[in-house]
Coordinates of C-alpha atoms in Angstrom, one line a residue:
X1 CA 8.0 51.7 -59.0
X2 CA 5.3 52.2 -56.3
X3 CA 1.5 52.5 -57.6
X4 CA -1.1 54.5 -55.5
X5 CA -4.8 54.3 -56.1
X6 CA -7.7 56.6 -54.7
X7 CA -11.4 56.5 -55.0
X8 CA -11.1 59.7 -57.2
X9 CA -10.7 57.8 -61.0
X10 CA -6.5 59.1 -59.8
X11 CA -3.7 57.0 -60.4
X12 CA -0.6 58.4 -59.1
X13 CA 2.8 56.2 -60.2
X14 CA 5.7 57.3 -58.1
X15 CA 9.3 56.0 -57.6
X16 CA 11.6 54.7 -54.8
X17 CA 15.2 55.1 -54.2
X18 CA 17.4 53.0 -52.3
X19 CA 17.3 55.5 -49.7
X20 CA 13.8 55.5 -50.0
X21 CA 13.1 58.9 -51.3
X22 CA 9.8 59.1 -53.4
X23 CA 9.1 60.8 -56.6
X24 CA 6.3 61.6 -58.4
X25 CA 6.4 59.9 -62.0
X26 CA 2.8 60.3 -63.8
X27 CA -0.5 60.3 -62.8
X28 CA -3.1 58.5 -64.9
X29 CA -6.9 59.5 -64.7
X30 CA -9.5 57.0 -65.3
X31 CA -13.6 56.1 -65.9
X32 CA -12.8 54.1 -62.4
X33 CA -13.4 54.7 -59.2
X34 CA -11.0 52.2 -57.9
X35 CA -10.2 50.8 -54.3
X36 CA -7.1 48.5 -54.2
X37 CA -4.9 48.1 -57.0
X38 CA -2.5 45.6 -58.2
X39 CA 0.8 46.0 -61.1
X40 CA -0.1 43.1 -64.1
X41 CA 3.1 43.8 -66.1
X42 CA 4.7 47.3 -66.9
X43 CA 2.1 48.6 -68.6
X44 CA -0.6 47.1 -67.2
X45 CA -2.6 47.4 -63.6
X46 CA -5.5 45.5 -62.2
X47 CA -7.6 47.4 -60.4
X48 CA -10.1 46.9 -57.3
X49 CA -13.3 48.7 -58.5
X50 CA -15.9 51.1 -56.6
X51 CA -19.5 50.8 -57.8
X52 CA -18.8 49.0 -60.7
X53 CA -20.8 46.3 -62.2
X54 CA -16.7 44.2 -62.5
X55 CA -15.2 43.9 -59.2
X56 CA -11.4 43.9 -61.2
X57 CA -10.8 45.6 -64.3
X58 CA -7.4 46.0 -66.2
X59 CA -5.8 49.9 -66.9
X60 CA -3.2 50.6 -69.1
X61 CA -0.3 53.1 -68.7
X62 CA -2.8 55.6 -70.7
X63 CA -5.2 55.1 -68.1
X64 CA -7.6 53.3 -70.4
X65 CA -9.9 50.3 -69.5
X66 CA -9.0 46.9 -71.0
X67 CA -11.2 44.0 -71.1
X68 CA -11.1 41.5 -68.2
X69 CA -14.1 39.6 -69.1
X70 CA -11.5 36.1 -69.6
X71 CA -11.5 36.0 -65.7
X72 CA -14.2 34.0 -64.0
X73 CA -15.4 36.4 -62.0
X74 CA -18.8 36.9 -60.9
X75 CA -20.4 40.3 -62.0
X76 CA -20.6 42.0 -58.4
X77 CA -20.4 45.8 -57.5
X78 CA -18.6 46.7 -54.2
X79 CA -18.8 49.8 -51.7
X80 CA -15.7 51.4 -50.8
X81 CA -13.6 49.0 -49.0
X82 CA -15.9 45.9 -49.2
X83 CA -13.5 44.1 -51.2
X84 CA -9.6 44.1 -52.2
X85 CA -7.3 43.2 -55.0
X86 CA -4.1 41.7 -55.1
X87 CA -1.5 39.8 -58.4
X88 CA 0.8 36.8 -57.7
X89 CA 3.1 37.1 -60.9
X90 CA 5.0 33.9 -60.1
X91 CA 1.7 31.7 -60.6
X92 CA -0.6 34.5 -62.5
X93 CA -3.1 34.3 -60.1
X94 CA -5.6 37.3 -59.2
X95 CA -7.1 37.2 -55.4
X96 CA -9.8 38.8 -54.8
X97 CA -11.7 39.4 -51.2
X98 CA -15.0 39.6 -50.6
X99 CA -16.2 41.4 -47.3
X100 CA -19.9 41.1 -47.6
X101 CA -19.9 36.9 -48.3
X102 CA -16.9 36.7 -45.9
X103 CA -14.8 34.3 -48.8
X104 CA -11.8 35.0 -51.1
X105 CA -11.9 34.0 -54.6
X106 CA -8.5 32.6 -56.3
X107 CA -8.1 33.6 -60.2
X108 CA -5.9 31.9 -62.3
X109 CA -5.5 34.0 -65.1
X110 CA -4.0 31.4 -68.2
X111 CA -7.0 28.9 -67.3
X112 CA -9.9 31.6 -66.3
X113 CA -11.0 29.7 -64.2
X114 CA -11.2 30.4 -60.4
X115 CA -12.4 29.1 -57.2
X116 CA -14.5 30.3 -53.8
X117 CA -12.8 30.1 -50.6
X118 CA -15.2 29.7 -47.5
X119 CA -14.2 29.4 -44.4
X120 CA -15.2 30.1 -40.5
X121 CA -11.8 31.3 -39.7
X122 CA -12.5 34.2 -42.8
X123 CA -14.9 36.7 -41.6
X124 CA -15.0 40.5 -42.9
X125 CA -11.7 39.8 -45.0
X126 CA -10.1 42.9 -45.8
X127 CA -6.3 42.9 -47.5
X128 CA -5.0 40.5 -49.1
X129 CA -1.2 39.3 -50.7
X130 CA 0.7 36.6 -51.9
X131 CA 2.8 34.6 -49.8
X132 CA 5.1 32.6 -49.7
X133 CA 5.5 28.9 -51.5
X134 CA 2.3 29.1 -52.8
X135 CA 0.4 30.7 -50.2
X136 CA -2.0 33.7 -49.5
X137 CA -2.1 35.8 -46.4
X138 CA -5.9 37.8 -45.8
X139 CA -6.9 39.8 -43.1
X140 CA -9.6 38.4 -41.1
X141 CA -11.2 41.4 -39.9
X142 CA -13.8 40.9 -37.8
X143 CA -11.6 38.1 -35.8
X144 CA -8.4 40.2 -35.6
X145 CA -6.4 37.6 -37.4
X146 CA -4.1 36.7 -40.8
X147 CA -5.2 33.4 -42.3
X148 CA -2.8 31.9 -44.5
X149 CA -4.9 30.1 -47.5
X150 CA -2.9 27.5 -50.5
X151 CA -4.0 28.4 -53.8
X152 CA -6.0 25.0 -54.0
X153 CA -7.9 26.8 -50.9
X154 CA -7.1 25.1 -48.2
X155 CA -6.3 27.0 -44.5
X156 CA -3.0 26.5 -43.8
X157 CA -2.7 28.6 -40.8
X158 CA -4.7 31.3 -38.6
X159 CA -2.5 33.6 -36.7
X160 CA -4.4 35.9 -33.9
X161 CA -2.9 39.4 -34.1
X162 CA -2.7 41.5 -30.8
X163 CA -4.3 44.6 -33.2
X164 CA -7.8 45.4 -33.6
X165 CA -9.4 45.0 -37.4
X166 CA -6.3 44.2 -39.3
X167 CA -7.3 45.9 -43.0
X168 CA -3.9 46.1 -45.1
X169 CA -1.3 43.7 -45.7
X170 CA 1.5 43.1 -47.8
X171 CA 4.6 40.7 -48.3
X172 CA 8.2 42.4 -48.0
X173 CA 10.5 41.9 -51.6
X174 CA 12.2 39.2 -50.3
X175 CA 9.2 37.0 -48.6
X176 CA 10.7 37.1 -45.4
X177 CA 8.3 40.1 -43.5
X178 CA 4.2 40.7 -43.5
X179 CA 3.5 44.1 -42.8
X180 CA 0.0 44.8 -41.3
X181 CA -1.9 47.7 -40.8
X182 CA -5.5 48.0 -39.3
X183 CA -8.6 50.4 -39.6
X184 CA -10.5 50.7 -36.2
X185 CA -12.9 52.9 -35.8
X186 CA -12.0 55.4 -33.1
X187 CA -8.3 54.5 -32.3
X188 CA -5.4 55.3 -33.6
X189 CA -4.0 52.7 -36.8
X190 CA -0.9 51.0 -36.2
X191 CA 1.3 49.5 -38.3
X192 CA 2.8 46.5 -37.4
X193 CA 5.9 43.6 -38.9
X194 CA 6.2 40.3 -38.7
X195 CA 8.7 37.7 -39.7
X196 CA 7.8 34.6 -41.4
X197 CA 5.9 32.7 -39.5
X198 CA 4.3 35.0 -37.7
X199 CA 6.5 36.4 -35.1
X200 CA 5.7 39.8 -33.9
X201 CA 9.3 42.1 -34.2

């Protein structure tokens, strides 16, 4: 299953094939206006809010809001695209990015509890994902770059990209490939791969 999100309280839940043919399966409409969005469990998404005094809040297949008050996050209401979402299932962990204080915060989800990540290397982060072997890859924006963060926080790498304002990322199925897309204003977005480490294919 592939999950789309827009800004229009629209959920659209569509399938792949092997041969990569999508399908539309339902769509779900919500009280949400909703930004990034991340799958919980099969019946469950997290998503990314939009004006919204919780920056994540849990959806359920129906489309209704659950609570998500068990996570320790701070009550903060985002613009579109000031902040992004994303699940680790292997270690329950909820990241999300914060563009206007230029840190990530790191959610474990069994504990509550979660913790800031600051850093001079993280400015204007954008997208965000899992990685591998307990990692997390976020676009630096505003320095054109993919730092690579441990879930205890720590910067394990910075990798300078040779594309402007990198704003999306994700982490292929089997943890091998980043893909990276970007958002400049007035040019043209590309969408690049890269093999893990970071070598540009």
């Amino acid at each position: 299953m592939y999950v789309l999100c827009f800004s229009t309280k629209t959920i659209a839940l569509l399938s792949v094939s092997e041969s990569s043919k999508i399908s539309p399966l339902k769509t779900l409409t919500t009280t949400l206006d909703c930004f990034s969005i991340a799958i919980l469990d099969s019946k469950t998404f997290l998503i990314g809010t939009v004006e919204h005094p919780r920056p994540v809040c849990s959806v359920n297949i129906r489309g209704q809001v659950e609570d998500t008050k068990r996570l320790d996050l701070p009550e903060k209401s985002f613009c579109l695209g000031n902040s992004a979402i994303a699940y680790i299932p292997s270690t329950k962990t909820v990241l999300l990015t914060d563009n206007t204080d230029n840190s990530l915060r790191i959610c474990d989800i069994a504990s509550g509890q979660s913790k800031t990540v600051k850093d001079d290397r993280i400015s204007a982060p954008k997208g965000v994902c899992g990685g591998p072997n307990g990692t997390v890859f976020v676009c630096s924006s505003a320095r054109d770059s993919i730092v690579q963060i441990s879930l205890h926080g720590e910067v394990v790498s910075n990798e300078k990209l040779e594309m402007p304002y990198p704003s999306a990322i994700a982490l292929s199925k089997d943890g091998h490939y980043l893909v990276v897309c970007n958002n400049a204003k007035g040019q043209d977005t590309i969408i690049k791969l890269f093999i893990i480490p970071m070598q540009c294919v």
